[in-house]
Structure formats: C-alpha cells, structure tokens
Coordinates of C-alpha atoms in Angstrom, one line a residue:
Chain X
X281 CA 41.7 -50.8 -33.8
X282 CA 39.5 -50.8 -30.5
X283 CA 38.2 -54.0 -29.6
X284 CA 34.6 -52.8 -27.4
X285 CA 32.7 -55.3 -26.0
X286 CA 28.8 -55.5 -26.0
X287 CA 26.1 -58.5 -24.4
X288 CA 25.3 -59.9 -27.4
X289 CA 25.4 -58.4 -31.6
X290 CA 21.3 -58.2 -31.5
X291 CA 22.3 -54.9 -28.8
X292 CA 24.2 -53.0 -31.1
X293 CA 21.4 -50.4 -32.5
X294 CA 21.9 -48.3 -35.7
X295 CA 22.8 -45.6 -33.8
X296 CA 25.3 -47.0 -31.7
X297 CA 27.3 -48.3 -34.9
X298 CA 27.0 -45.4 -36.4
X299 CA 28.6 -43.3 -33.4
X300 CA 32.3 -44.4 -34.1
X301 CA 32.0 -43.2 -37.4
X302 CA 31.0 -39.9 -36.4
X303 CA 33.9 -40.4 -33.7
X304 CA 36.1 -41.0 -36.2
X305 CA 37.0 -45.0 -36.7
X306 CA 37.2 -46.5 -40.4
X307 CA 35.6 -49.2 -40.4
X308 CA 33.4 -51.2 -38.1
X309 CA 33.5 -55.1 -38.3
X310 CA 30.2 -56.5 -35.9
X311 CA 31.1 -59.8 -35.2
X312 CA 29.3 -62.2 -33.1
X313 CA 27.8 -65.8 -32.6
X314 CA 26.1 -67.5 -35.2
X315 CA 22.7 -67.3 -36.4
X316 CA 21.8 -70.6 -35.6
X317 CA 23.8 -70.4 -32.2
X318 CA 21.9 -67.3 -30.7
X319 CA 20.8 -68.3 -26.9
X320 CA 17.9 -65.5 -27.1
X321 CA 16.8 -67.4 -30.5
X322 CA 16.4 -63.8 -32.8
X323 CA 18.9 -62.0 -31.3
X324 CA 22.6 -62.3 -34.2
X325 CA 19.6 -62.7 -37.1
X326 CA 18.2 -59.3 -36.1
X327 CA 22.0 -57.9 -36.0
X328 CA 22.7 -59.2 -39.9
X329 CA 20.1 -57.6 -41.0
X330 CA 20.1 -54.3 -39.1
X331 CA 23.6 -54.1 -40.8
X332 CA 22.8 -55.1 -44.4
X333 CA 19.9 -52.5 -44.1
X334 CA 22.5 -49.6 -42.6
X335 CA 25.3 -50.6 -45.4
X336 CA 22.5 -49.7 -47.4
X337 CA 22.1 -46.4 -45.3
X338 CA 25.7 -45.3 -45.2
X339 CA 26.3 -46.3 -48.5
X340 CA 23.6 -43.8 -50.0
X341 CA 25.2 -41.1 -47.6
X342 CA 28.6 -41.9 -49.3
X343 CA 30.7 -44.0 -46.6
X344 CA 31.9 -47.4 -48.1
X345 CA 29.7 -50.1 -47.6
X346 CA 32.8 -52.0 -47.0
X347 CA 33.3 -50.5 -43.5
X348 CA 31.2 -52.3 -42.3
X349 CA 31.4 -56.0 -42.1
X350 CA 29.1 -58.0 -40.3
X351 CA 31.2 -61.5 -39.0
X352 CA 30.0 -64.8 -37.5
X353 CA 32.3 -66.3 -35.3
X354 CA 31.7 -68.9 -32.6
X355 CA 33.7 -68.4 -28.8
X356 CA 35.9 -71.6 -29.8
X357 CA 37.0 -70.5 -33.4
X358 CA 40.2 -68.3 -32.3
X359 CA 41.9 -68.7 -35.3
X360 CA 38.6 -68.2 -37.5
X361 CA 38.0 -64.8 -35.6
X362 CA 41.9 -63.5 -35.9
X363 CA 41.3 -64.2 -39.8
X364 CA 38.4 -62.2 -40.1
X365 CA 39.4 -59.3 -38.1
X366 CA 42.9 -59.6 -40.4
X367 CA 41.1 -59.8 -43.4
X368 CA 38.4 -56.6 -42.1
X369 CA 42.1 -55.0 -41.6
X370 CA 43.3 -55.0 -45.2
X371 CA 40.2 -54.0 -46.6
X372 CA 40.1 -50.8 -45.0
X373 CA 44.1 -50.9 -45.4
X374 CA 42.6 -50.8 -49.1
X375 CA 40.5 -48.7 -48.8
X376 CA 42.4 -45.5 -46.7
X377 CA 40.7 -43.5 -43.9
X378 CA 37.5 -42.7 -43.7
X379 CA 36.3 -40.6 -46.1
X380 CA 32.2 -39.5 -47.7
X381 CA 32.7 -40.1 -51.9
X382 CA 29.3 -39.7 -53.8
X383 CA 30.7 -41.2 -57.1
X384 CA 33.0 -44.2 -57.4
X385 CA 36.7 -42.9 -57.3
X386 CA 38.7 -44.8 -54.9
X387 CA 40.8 -42.7 -52.8
X388 CA 44.0 -45.0 -52.3
X389 CA 46.6 -43.5 -49.4
X390 CA 47.1 -46.0 -46.8
X391 CA 46.9 -45.4 -43.2
X392 CA 46.5 -48.0 -41.0
X393 CA 43.1 -47.4 -38.5
X394 CA 40.3 -49.8 -37.5
X395 CA 37.9 -49.9 -35.6
X396 CA 36.7 -53.4 -34.9
X397 CA 33.9 -54.6 -32.2
X398 CA 34.2 -58.1 -31.0
X399 CA 30.5 -59.2 -29.8
X400 CA 29.2 -62.1 -28.1
X401 CA 31.9 -64.1 -26.1
X402 CA 35.3 -62.6 -27.0
Chain D
X274 CA 4.4 -79.3 -26.4
X275 CA 7.3 -80.5 -24.6
X276 CA 10.4 -77.6 -24.7
X277 CA 13.1 -80.0 -26.1
X278 CA 10.6 -80.5 -29.2
X279 CA 10.7 -77.2 -30.5
X280 CA 13.9 -75.9 -32.9
X281 CA 15.2 -72.6 -32.6
X282 CA 15.4 -69.6 -34.7
X283 CA 10.9 -71.4 -35.4
X284 CA 9.1 -68.2 -37.5
X285 CA 5.9 -67.5 -36.2
X286 CA 2.9 -68.9 -38.4
X287 CA 0.5 -65.7 -38.5
X288 CA -2.6 -65.3 -40.2
X289 CA -5.8 -63.3 -39.9
X290 CA -9.9 -64.6 -40.1
X291 CA -13.3 -62.6 -40.5
X292 CA -16.0 -64.3 -37.9
X293 CA -18.9 -62.3 -37.6
X294 CA -17.9 -59.3 -38.6
X295 CA -14.2 -59.6 -36.5
X296 CA -11.3 -59.9 -38.1
X297 CA -8.9 -61.8 -35.8
X298 CA -5.7 -62.1 -36.1
X299 CA -3.1 -64.7 -34.9
X300 CA 0.3 -65.5 -34.3
X301 CA 1.2 -68.9 -33.4
X302 CA 4.0 -70.8 -33.4
X303 CA 4.5 -74.5 -31.2
X304 CA 5.0 -72.7 -27.4
X305 CA 2.8 -69.4 -27.9
X306 CA -0.3 -68.1 -28.9
X307 CA -0.9 -64.5 -29.1
X308 CA -4.6 -62.8 -30.9
X309 CA -5.8 -59.8 -31.3
X310 CA -9.7 -59.6 -32.2
X311 CA -10.8 -56.2 -34.1
X312 CA -15.0 -55.6 -33.5
X313 CA -15.7 -53.8 -36.6
X314 CA -18.7 -52.3 -36.0
X315 CA -17.2 -51.2 -32.0
X316 CA -14.8 -49.1 -34.2
X317 CA -15.6 -45.3 -34.8
X318 CA -12.4 -44.6 -36.5
X319 CA -11.4 -42.6 -33.8
X320 CA -7.3 -41.9 -33.8
X321 CA -6.2 -43.0 -30.6
X322 CA -5.3 -47.0 -32.0
X323 CA -3.2 -44.7 -34.3
X324 CA 0.3 -43.8 -32.5
X325 CA 1.2 -48.2 -32.5
X326 CA 5.1 -48.4 -32.1
X327 CA 5.6 -50.5 -34.4
X328 CA 2.9 -48.0 -37.8
X329 CA 0.8 -51.8 -37.6
X330 CA -2.5 -49.7 -37.6
X331 CA -2.9 -46.5 -40.4
X332 CA -6.5 -45.4 -40.1
X333 CA -9.4 -46.5 -42.9
X334 CA -11.9 -45.5 -45.1
X335 CA -13.7 -43.3 -42.4
X336 CA -15.4 -39.9 -44.4
X337 CA -16.5 -42.1 -46.5
X338 CA -17.7 -44.7 -43.9
X339 CA -19.0 -41.1 -42.0
X340 CA -20.7 -40.0 -45.3
X341 CA -22.6 -43.5 -45.4
X342 CA -21.2 -44.1 -49.1
X343 CA -18.9 -47.2 -47.2
X344 CA -20.8 -49.8 -45.4
X345 CA -19.4 -52.4 -42.9
X346 CA -15.9 -51.9 -43.5
X347 CA -13.1 -51.7 -41.1
X348 CA -12.2 -48.4 -40.2
X349 CA -8.2 -49.2 -39.6
X350 CA -6.1 -51.9 -41.1
X351 CA -3.7 -53.8 -38.9
X352 CA -0.8 -54.8 -41.3
X353 CA -0.3 -58.4 -39.0
X354 CA 3.6 -57.9 -40.8
X355 CA 4.6 -55.6 -38.7
X356 CA 1.9 -56.0 -35.2
X357 CA 4.3 -57.7 -32.6
X358 CA 0.5 -58.7 -30.8
X359 CA 1.7 -56.2 -27.6
X360 CA -1.7 -55.1 -27.2
X361 CA -1.4 -51.6 -26.1
X362 CA -3.8 -50.7 -29.2
X363 CA -6.4 -52.2 -26.5
X364 CA -5.0 -50.6 -24.1
X365 CA -6.7 -47.1 -26.3
X366 CA -9.5 -47.9 -27.1
X367 CA -12.2 -47.0 -25.0
X368 CA -14.3 -48.4 -27.3
X369 CA -13.4 -51.4 -26.6
X370 CA -12.9 -52.7 -30.4
X371 CA -9.7 -53.9 -30.4
X372 CA -9.0 -57.4 -27.8
X373 CA -5.4 -58.4 -27.1
X374 CA -5.3 -61.8 -25.7
X375 CA -1.8 -63.5 -24.8
X376 CA -2.1 -67.9 -24.4
X377 CA -5.5 -67.1 -24.1
X378 CA -5.7 -64.6 -21.9
X379 CA -6.8 -61.0 -21.9
X380 CA -2.8 -58.9 -22.1
X381 CA -3.8 -55.9 -21.0
X382 CA -6.1 -57.6 -18.0
X383 CA -2.0 -56.8 -16.2
X384 CA -1.7 -53.5 -17.6
X385 CA -3.3 -50.1 -17.4
X386 CA -5.5 -48.9 -20.0
X387 CA -7.1 -45.5 -21.1
X388 CA -11.2 -45.7 -19.2
X389 CA -13.8 -44.0 -18.0
X390 CA -15.1 -44.7 -14.7
X391 CA -18.8 -45.2 -14.6
X392 CA -20.7 -46.6 -11.2
X393 CA -24.5 -46.9 -10.2
X394 CA -25.1 -46.1 -6.6
X395 CA -28.3 -48.6 -6.6
X396 CA -29.9 -46.9 -3.2
X397 CA -30.2 -43.9 -5.3
X398 CA -31.7 -45.8 -7.9
X399 CA -34.8 -45.2 -8.3
X400 CA -35.0 -47.0 -11.2
X401 CA -36.4 -45.1 -14.2
X402 CA -35.8 -45.6 -17.7
X403 CA -34.4 -42.4 -18.7
X404 CA -30.3 -43.1 -18.9
X405 CA -31.3 -46.2 -21.0
X406 CA -33.4 -44.6 -23.6
X407 CA -30.5 -41.7 -23.5
X408 CA -27.8 -43.9 -23.9
X409 CA -25.7 -43.3 -27.2
X410 CA -24.3 -46.4 -27.5
X411 CA -26.6 -49.0 -25.6
X412 CA -25.1 -49.5 -22.4
X413 CA -28.0 -49.4 -20.4
X414 CA -30.7 -51.3 -19.5
X415 CA -33.1 -51.0 -17.1
X416 CA -36.1 -53.5 -16.3
X417 CA -38.6 -51.9 -13.8
X418 CA -41.4 -52.6 -13.0
X419 CA -44.3 -50.0 -11.1
X420 CA -47.4 -52.5 -10.0
X421 CA -50.1 -51.0 -13.2
X422 CA -52.6 -48.7 -11.7
X423 CA -56.3 -50.8 -11.8
X424 CA -55.0 -52.9 -9.1
X425 CA -53.5 -50.0 -6.9
X426 CA -56.6 -48.4 -6.6
X427 CA -60.3 -50.8 -5.6
X428 CA -63.3 -49.1 -6.0
X429 CA -66.7 -50.6 -4.2
X430 CA -69.0 -50.5 -6.0
X431 CA -68.9 -47.3 -8.9
X432 CA -66.2 -46.1 -10.7
X433 CA -66.5 -42.6 -11.4
X434 CA -64.4 -39.8 -9.9
X435 CA -64.3 -35.8 -11.2
X436 CA -61.6 -33.4 -10.9
X437 CA -58.4 -32.3 -13.3
X438 CA -55.0 -32.5 -14.3
X439 CA -52.3 -31.3 -15.5
X440 CA -48.5 -32.8 -16.2
X441 CA -46.1 -29.3 -17.1
X442 CA -43.3 -30.1 -20.2
X443 CA -41.2 -28.0 -18.3
X444 CA -39.7 -29.7 -15.6
X445 CA -40.8 -32.9 -17.2
X446 CA -37.0 -35.1 -18.4
X447 CA -39.5 -38.0 -20.2
X448 CA -38.0 -40.6 -17.2
X449 CA -41.4 -42.9 -18.5
X450 CA -42.5 -43.8 -14.7
X451 CA -45.9 -42.5 -15.2
X452 CA -46.8 -44.1 -18.6
X453 CA -45.2 -48.2 -17.3
X454 CA -48.0 -46.9 -14.1
X455 CA -51.1 -46.0 -16.0
X456 CA -51.2 -46.6 -20.5
X457 CA -54.7 -45.9 -20.5
X458 CA -54.3 -42.6 -19.9
X459 CA -50.5 -41.5 -19.9
X460 CA -48.3 -42.1 -23.3
X461 CA -45.6 -40.7 -23.7
X462 CA -44.8 -40.2 -27.4
X463 CA -41.1 -40.9 -27.5
X464 CA -38.9 -40.0 -30.7
X465 CA -36.5 -42.2 -32.8
X466 CA -33.0 -40.8 -32.0
X467 CA -31.8 -38.9 -28.7
X468 CA -30.4 -35.4 -30.1
X469 CA -28.5 -32.6 -28.6
X470 CA -28.5 -30.2 -28.1
X471 CA -31.4 -30.9 -25.0
X472 CA -30.6 -35.0 -25.9
X473 CA -34.7 -35.0 -24.4
X474 CA -35.6 -38.6 -25.3
X475 CA -39.2 -37.8 -25.9
X476 CA -41.4 -35.3 -27.9
X477 CA -44.3 -34.9 -25.8
X478 CA -46.8 -36.2 -22.4
X479 CA -50.0 -36.6 -23.6
X480 CA -53.0 -37.8 -21.3
X481 CA -56.2 -39.3 -21.8
X482 CA -58.7 -37.5 -19.4
X483 CA -61.2 -39.9 -20.5
X484 CA -58.9 -42.4 -19.0
X485 CA -57.8 -40.8 -16.0
X486 CA -60.1 -40.9 -12.4
X487 CA -57.7 -38.3 -10.9
X488 CA -55.9 -40.9 -8.5
X489 CA -52.6 -38.8 -8.4
X490 CA -50.8 -42.1 -8.5
X491 CA -48.7 -40.7 -10.9
X492 CA -47.6 -37.4 -9.7
X493 CA -46.7 -40.1 -6.5
X494 CA -44.0 -41.8 -8.5
X495 CA -43.2 -38.4 -10.6
X496 CA -39.4 -37.6 -9.6
X497 CA -39.4 -34.1 -11.4
X498 CA -42.9 -33.3 -9.0
X499 CA -44.3 -32.6 -13.2
X500 CA -47.9 -33.7 -12.7
X501 CA -50.3 -31.9 -10.6
X502 CA -54.1 -34.2 -9.9
X503 CA -56.7 -32.5 -8.3
X504 CA -59.4 -34.4 -7.7
X505 CA -63.4 -33.0 -6.7
X506 CA -65.3 -35.9 -5.9
X507 CA -64.6 -39.8 -6.7
X508 CA -66.6 -42.7 -5.4
X509 CA -65.8 -44.5 -2.2
X510 CA -62.3 -46.2 -3.7
X511 CA -58.6 -47.2 -1.4
X512 CA -55.8 -45.8 -3.6
X513 CA -52.3 -48.4 -2.6
X514 CA -49.4 -46.6 -2.9
X515 CA -47.7 -47.3 -5.9
X516 CA -44.0 -49.4 -5.2
X517 CA -41.3 -49.6 -8.4
X518 CA -39.2 -52.4 -8.3
X519 CA -36.5 -52.9 -11.1
X520 CA -32.3 -53.1 -11.6
X521 CA -30.1 -50.8 -14.1
X522 CA -28.3 -53.0 -15.5
X523 CA -24.5 -51.4 -16.9
X524 CA -22.7 -52.9 -19.5
X525 CA -18.5 -52.0 -19.2
X526 CA -18.1 -53.3 -22.1
X527 CA -20.1 -50.8 -24.3
X528 CA -20.4 -48.2 -22.1
X529 CA -18.1 -45.2 -23.8
X530 CA -18.5 -43.1 -20.4
X531 CA -19.6 -40.5 -22.2
X532 CA -21.7 -39.0 -18.8
X533 CA -24.8 -38.4 -20.8
X534 CA -26.7 -40.6 -18.0
X535 CA -25.2 -38.6 -15.3
X536 CA -27.0 -35.2 -16.5
X537 CA -29.9 -36.4 -17.3
X538 CA -30.3 -38.8 -13.7
X539 CA -33.2 -37.1 -11.5
X540 CA -31.6 -39.0 -8.4
X541 CA -27.9 -38.1 -9.2
X542 CA -27.9 -41.8 -8.8
X543 CA -24.7 -41.8 -11.7
X544 CA -21.6 -40.9 -11.1
X545 CA -19.4 -41.0 -14.5
X546 CA -15.4 -39.5 -15.1
X547 CA -14.6 -40.0 -19.2
X548 CA -11.5 -41.4 -19.8
X549 CA -9.4 -38.5 -21.8
X550 CA -9.4 -34.7 -21.1
X551 CA -9.5 -32.1 -23.6
X552 CA -11.2 -29.2 -26.3
X553 CA -12.5 -28.9 -29.3
X554 CA -11.7 -26.5 -31.9
X555 CA -13.8 -25.5 -34.4
X556 CA -11.6 -24.0 -36.8
X557 CA -12.3 -23.3 -41.1
X558 CA -15.6 -22.6 -40.3
X559 CA -16.3 -20.8 -43.4
X560 CA -15.2 -23.6 -45.4
X561 CA -18.1 -26.3 -43.4
X562 CA -21.1 -27.0 -45.1
X563 CA -23.5 -28.5 -42.3
X564 CA -26.7 -29.1 -45.0
X565 CA -24.5 -30.9 -48.1
X566 CA -22.2 -32.9 -45.4
X567 CA -23.5 -34.5 -42.5
X568 CA -19.9 -36.4 -41.5
X569 CA -19.5 -35.3 -37.9
X570 CA -22.4 -35.4 -36.8
X571 CA -23.1 -39.5 -38.8
X572 CA -19.6 -40.3 -37.1
X573 CA -19.6 -38.8 -33.4
X574 CA -20.3 -42.0 -31.2
X575 CA -21.5 -40.0 -28.5
X576 CA -24.0 -37.6 -30.8
X577 CA -21.6 -34.3 -29.3
X578 CA -22.2 -32.8 -32.5
X579 CA -25.3 -31.0 -33.9
X580 CA -25.9 -28.6 -36.0
X581 CA -27.2 -24.9 -34.7
X582 CA -29.4 -23.5 -37.6
X583 CA -27.4 -20.4 -37.7
X584 CA -23.7 -18.5 -38.9
X585 CA -22.0 -20.8 -36.2
X586 CA -22.5 -23.6 -38.4
X587 CA -21.9 -26.1 -36.0
X588 CA -21.3 -26.7 -32.5
X589 CA -19.9 -29.6 -30.4
X590 CA -21.4 -30.0 -27.2
X591 CA -17.7 -30.8 -24.5
X592 CA -19.8 -32.2 -22.0
X593 CA -20.6 -34.6 -23.5
X594 CA -17.5 -35.2 -25.9
X595 CA -15.3 -37.8 -25.8
X596 CA -12.3 -36.4 -27.2
X597 CA -12.1 -39.9 -29.2
X598 CA -10.9 -37.3 -32.6
X599 CA -13.2 -39.4 -35.5
X600 CA -15.0 -36.1 -35.9
X601 CA -11.2 -34.0 -36.8
X602 CA -10.9 -37.3 -40.0
X603 CA -13.8 -37.4 -41.0
X604 CA -14.2 -33.9 -41.9
X605 CA -13.4 -33.2 -45.6
X606 CA -12.7 -29.6 -45.3
X607 CA -10.8 -29.7 -41.6
X608 CA -13.1 -27.6 -39.6
X609 CA -12.3 -29.5 -36.2
X610 CA -9.3 -30.3 -34.5
X611 CA -9.1 -32.4 -31.3
X612 CA -6.3 -31.3 -28.6
X613 CA -6.1 -34.2 -25.7
X614 CA -4.8 -32.2 -22.4
X615 CA -5.5 -35.3 -20.3
X616 CA -6.6 -39.2 -19.8
X617 CA -7.8 -41.5 -17.3
X618 CA -5.9 -44.5 -16.5
X619 CA -7.6 -48.0 -15.0
X620 CA -4.7 -49.7 -13.2
X621 CA -5.5 -53.4 -13.3
X622 CA -2.6 -54.5 -11.2
X623 CA 0.3 -52.6 -9.7
X624 CA 2.6 -51.0 -12.1
X625 CA 5.9 -52.8 -12.8
X626 CA 9.4 -50.9 -13.3
X627 CA 10.0 -51.9 -17.3
X628 CA 5.7 -50.4 -17.4
X629 CA 7.0 -47.0 -17.9
X630 CA 7.9 -47.1 -21.4
X631 CA 3.9 -48.3 -22.0
X632 CA 2.6 -44.3 -20.3
X633 CA 5.5 -42.6 -23.7
X634 CA 2.5 -44.6 -25.4
X635 CA -0.1 -43.2 -23.5
X636 CA 1.4 -39.7 -23.6
X637 CA 1.5 -39.9 -27.9
X638 CA -2.2 -41.1 -27.3
X639 CA -2.7 -38.1 -26.0
X640 CA -1.2 -36.0 -29.3
X641 CA 2.1 -34.9 -26.2
X642 CA 5.2 -36.1 -28.3
X643 CA 7.3 -38.0 -26.5
X644 CA 11.1 -38.1 -25.3
X645 CA 13.2 -38.8 -28.1
X646 CA 15.6 -40.4 -25.3
X647 CA 15.6 -41.6 -22.9
X648 CA 12.7 -44.1 -24.4
X649 CA 13.4 -46.6 -21.4
X650 CA 15.5 -44.8 -19.2
X651 CA 16.6 -46.0 -15.6
X652 CA 19.5 -45.3 -12.9
X653 CA 22.1 -47.8 -13.9
X654 CA 24.8 -47.8 -12.0
X655 CA 28.6 -48.8 -14.4
X656 CA 31.3 -49.1 -13.3
X657 CA 34.0 -48.0 -16.5
X658 CA 37.4 -48.8 -16.6
X659 CA 39.6 -46.2 -16.9
X660 CA 41.1 -47.8 -20.4
X661 CA 38.3 -46.8 -22.2
X662 CA 38.3 -43.0 -21.3
X663 CA 41.2 -42.5 -22.3
X664 CA 40.7 -44.2 -25.5
X665 CA 37.7 -42.1 -26.3
X666 CA 39.7 -39.5 -25.6
X667 CA 42.5 -39.9 -28.2
X668 CA 39.7 -41.0 -30.6
X669 CA 38.2 -37.4 -30.8
X670 CA 41.8 -36.4 -32.1
X671 CA 41.6 -38.4 -35.1
X672 CA 41.8 -36.5 -38.5
X673 CA 43.2 -35.9 -41.8
X674 CA 45.4 -33.2 -43.7
X675 CA 42.7 -33.0 -46.2
X676 CA 39.7 -32.7 -44.0
X677 CA 38.5 -35.7 -45.5
X678 CA 38.2 -37.9 -42.6
X679 CA 36.7 -34.4 -40.9
X680 CA 34.1 -34.3 -43.4
X681 CA 32.7 -37.7 -43.4
X682 CA 32.5 -37.5 -39.3
X683 CA 30.3 -34.6 -39.8
X684 CA 28.3 -36.8 -41.8
X685 CA 28.1 -40.1 -39.6
X686 CA 28.0 -37.7 -36.8
X687 CA 24.7 -35.5 -38.3
X688 CA 23.5 -39.0 -38.7
X689 CA 23.6 -40.2 -35.4
X690 CA 21.8 -37.0 -34.6
X691 CA 18.6 -37.8 -37.0
X692 CA 18.7 -41.3 -35.1
X693 CA 18.8 -40.7 -32.1
X694 CA 15.9 -37.0 -32.8
X695 CA 13.7 -39.5 -34.5
X696 CA 13.3 -42.8 -32.9
X697 CA 10.4 -44.5 -36.3
X698 CA 14.1 -43.8 -38.3
X699 CA 16.0 -46.6 -36.3
X700 CA 12.1 -48.9 -36.9
X701 CA 12.8 -48.6 -40.8
X702 CA 16.1 -49.8 -40.6
X703 CA 15.3 -52.7 -38.1
X704 CA 12.4 -53.5 -40.5
X705 CA 14.4 -53.1 -43.3
X706 CA 12.1 -50.0 -44.9
X707 CA 15.7 -48.4 -46.4
X708 CA 14.2 -46.3 -49.2
X709 CA 12.1 -44.4 -45.9
X710 CA 14.8 -44.3 -43.7
X711 CA 16.9 -42.8 -46.5
X712 CA 14.4 -40.1 -47.5
X713 CA 13.5 -38.8 -44.7
X714 CA 17.8 -38.8 -43.5
X715 CA 17.9 -36.6 -46.7
X716 CA 15.3 -34.4 -46.6
X717 CA 16.7 -33.1 -42.9
X718 CA 20.4 -33.5 -43.7
X719 CA 20.5 -31.5 -47.1
X720 CA 21.9 -28.3 -45.9
X721 CA 24.6 -30.9 -45.0
X722 CA 24.9 -32.7 -48.5
X723 CA 25.3 -29.0 -50.1
X724 CA 28.0 -27.5 -48.7

C-alpha cells in the first residue's frame, strides 16, 4: 500500500488516477475531506463527481469499478480512516490482482497489493 | 450581502433573457454576479469564438442566414449551463458581439483581446465624406460643413460669367466636397451599396452648366485635382476662398478594422492595422455557383468577396478581408477556406503570470493546435523525497505470471496516453459526459482491444 499525499482531492484529475493503474496498482482509494467541509467550497464535490464518471469509463475498459474508491474522512476521524482503508483492502484482496475482464467471470486469486491515495490532511 | 450570510456550497443561479436583440446570460450567487451579453445583430457567424475551452459555444444557422431563409436568429448558440463566463469569447470577437461583465465591470478590460488599431490623424484629415460613405459597418461619421458657394462669390451688379468646366471622373475619388459647396451645379449620384472590387461610393458626377458661373471654387477644394474650370470673362465679382470645417467621428465598437477607409482616404489620414492575418483559399471552384447561391457575398461583413463574372466565378479581395471565417461556414459546397496565420493583441494591462493560458486560446482561434500538455506550465522546483523515488521504481516491477496484470496495465497506459493527448477527454469526464469520452477513447484505442 502506497500512501500518496495530495493537497486536495479536487486536485486529482482523471489522468493522475489512471496513472496508478498504468503503473500496476490493484486499486486506488481517494480519501479526502467531507464535501460540506471543503475549504475550497467545491473541491471534494468535484472530486466525487469525477471519480463516479471515471469509474464508468474504466468499467467500459474492463477494469472493475470497485478498484476505484472514494471516501470522505475528516482529519480527526482516525478510526473511520482505518475502517475505510481496511474495507477497501479486503475488497481488493477479494478481487485479486489487476486484470481486464470483459465478461462477468470473476477471478479469485489471492494477492495483497493495493495502492491507496490519501488526500486532505491525513 | 454580509460574508457570513453566505452558505457554503451555494449553487449559482443561471438565467437567460432576451432584450432588444441582445441575449443576456447571468450567473449569480449572493456574492458575485457575472453576465454575458450576446448581440444578435452584430454577430456575423464567424468562427472566432468557437474554440471556447468549455465547448459552450456552437455554430448556429449561418448558411440559412446567409441565404436569407432565416432572419434575426442568433448565429452562435451559447449553452449557459456549460458557460463559465470567463469572457474569452469577448476577447476574441472582433465584431464586439459579446460583452462579458464581472460584478458590473468589463471582464476583458483587464486582459488582452484580439483587436486591430484604427487611428485618425486629425491634422491630415480635411475632412471629407469618402470614408464615411465606404465604411461597411457604419463606424465612421463625418460632420462636414463647407461654406456655401453663393456666400463666397459676391457680385457688384449683374450676375454672369462665361467659361468651361470639366470633371475628370477617372481622377475623382467621389469624396463629395464639391456637392456640399455647390449643390446647385454639381450633383453626385451616390450608389446604395459600396461594392467590390473598386468600392466606389458613387456612380457618377454631373455638372449642370446652366447653374455654373465658373468661379473655380470647386477646383480649389477638390483633393484629387479632378475638376478643371476656365473662366474666360465674367461680371465684376469678389471670390473668397472656401473653408472646410468638421470632424470625423470614429465608433470603435462598430469598427471591424478592415482598412477600407485607409485605402480610399485621399489625405492618408487614417492608419488601420488588421486584427488577424491570413489568407482565403478558394478550392472546389467547380462546385461554386455564384448565380444561384449568394451566401458568401451576403455573409461577408466587409464585402470582400465578389462575383467576377468570368471563369474564376468568385474572387476575394485579400486587402479587404479580415479573415473572420464567416464565409467558410456559410458556403454549402466547401469552396472557401480561411487560413489564419497571426493575430494582433491589444494589451489592456500588464500581463500576469497565469495569463499564458489566454494566449493558448488565441492560438487556437487562429487555427494552431494548442499544445497537448503544459497548458499552464511553469517551472516550479519541488524537492522529491528519496523514498518516493524508490517506491516508484519498485512499482514498475509489479507483474504476474499469467501476464494479466501486464495486459491491464497496458490498457491503463493507453487510457492515460489518450487523456494526456486530448484535454477535451478530461473535460468530458469532468462534466459527466462519459458516453462521449468512452466513444472517443474506444475509437482511438481499437487496435489495443483487438490484440
């Protein structure tokens, strides 16, 4: 798991997130501030929309949508952060290593390698 | 509005109204108001605003307007839900059809805009009516007063004279001064419309010799020395030289800087620099039908295109053309192509660091492809911790025995490449137009899918 710090989740564009997959990551979790707490008013909102749209695009190219995770955790909620990341890692473990699937066949090889990008002040 | 009254994440109210031929778009929150006014009459349907970075502007019924089937329709459509009211369209519009406002102040005022220069040298200007008569947009207004001839020539007793008067119409530039001086004897037949290739404002000049007393004043004020007067004998009279007074008023908003006034001015008092450089290319001339279709003649705001009546069918006056591109979109047979090669910027205030993005927009206006990366590039020194580099190197070794991960990585790498090549794709993803993005991505990565 590689934590990557970014100033704001709104800063991550589609290209940046795809880069993680291009480098071989099994999944990308973008975790940032709550939408209503956004210092820049719409940064977190934009990020969520962008992730939802990007998920649609990558699913079309055979990458499972669950490999893209967007979560909101405020700086004081340590336990929440841990829970979300654990859940995400478990999900990725279940999905197995990165692969392209154009049918519904789910591969269940077990591998542990997930990349998580933590945003905000964490 | 007090700052604490504003709720976080407030949604702007976007409205659209039509008022006196102007479409008014407004974007309003409790703190900021931005407006964009679009003047339907001024817009000629050129393509200068189409490189809108948000794809909010699309071309309207230009062909229909040019052929006269539709009148009064807006020639470009602005989607207020996509528009960010940045005012780039305003800064590119040489016809001043757009007007962007930010909190009541002109948005473009602080930045640069594509515009030409039109200067009148008042000392050289006589003035005469010539530039006013030829101006295709009515931006010039000359208020000329010349002393009436009857007040200048005073007879002691009888009124008679003998002589001859002749006007050389080849020399005459039809400025109209002689007609103001002596409307009794000289009549100019003004034409209704100034037409290329000669752009002469009048058809002919006539002298009524019955009224003429050969005082010779018209020859004195003629700037082209086109009038010759010979007075053989006359009654005792006193002739005072005429004075010309007046002022030429130039409306910069209406002016499109075509430079026609500079060409016709007999005193070289006007200097014009065009906003755009380029050339018009005539191709597919076999398809052109200048008798049945008049689209390009009608749409051209400066009347630079005219039928030749010969085998060439149509011709473009490149000195007159302002390379706006309206004719290209009005032509149903793709005969015309406007290639722009340069632009002139009017710098209104000092350039800021982040204004380089604006220049990229101007580059795409003149048809040069904006660079795919480095849109807001600048040099920033960042210290990268050693640890991160090591991890990145390791990441490249990730792989699997069955090669499935490599295949997925290839797909993702391809997606990344497409996204960096085409900024529009990111825009589609940003806006939620995922279908559009998927379609474009699939179109360009077909080879990889079939592997």
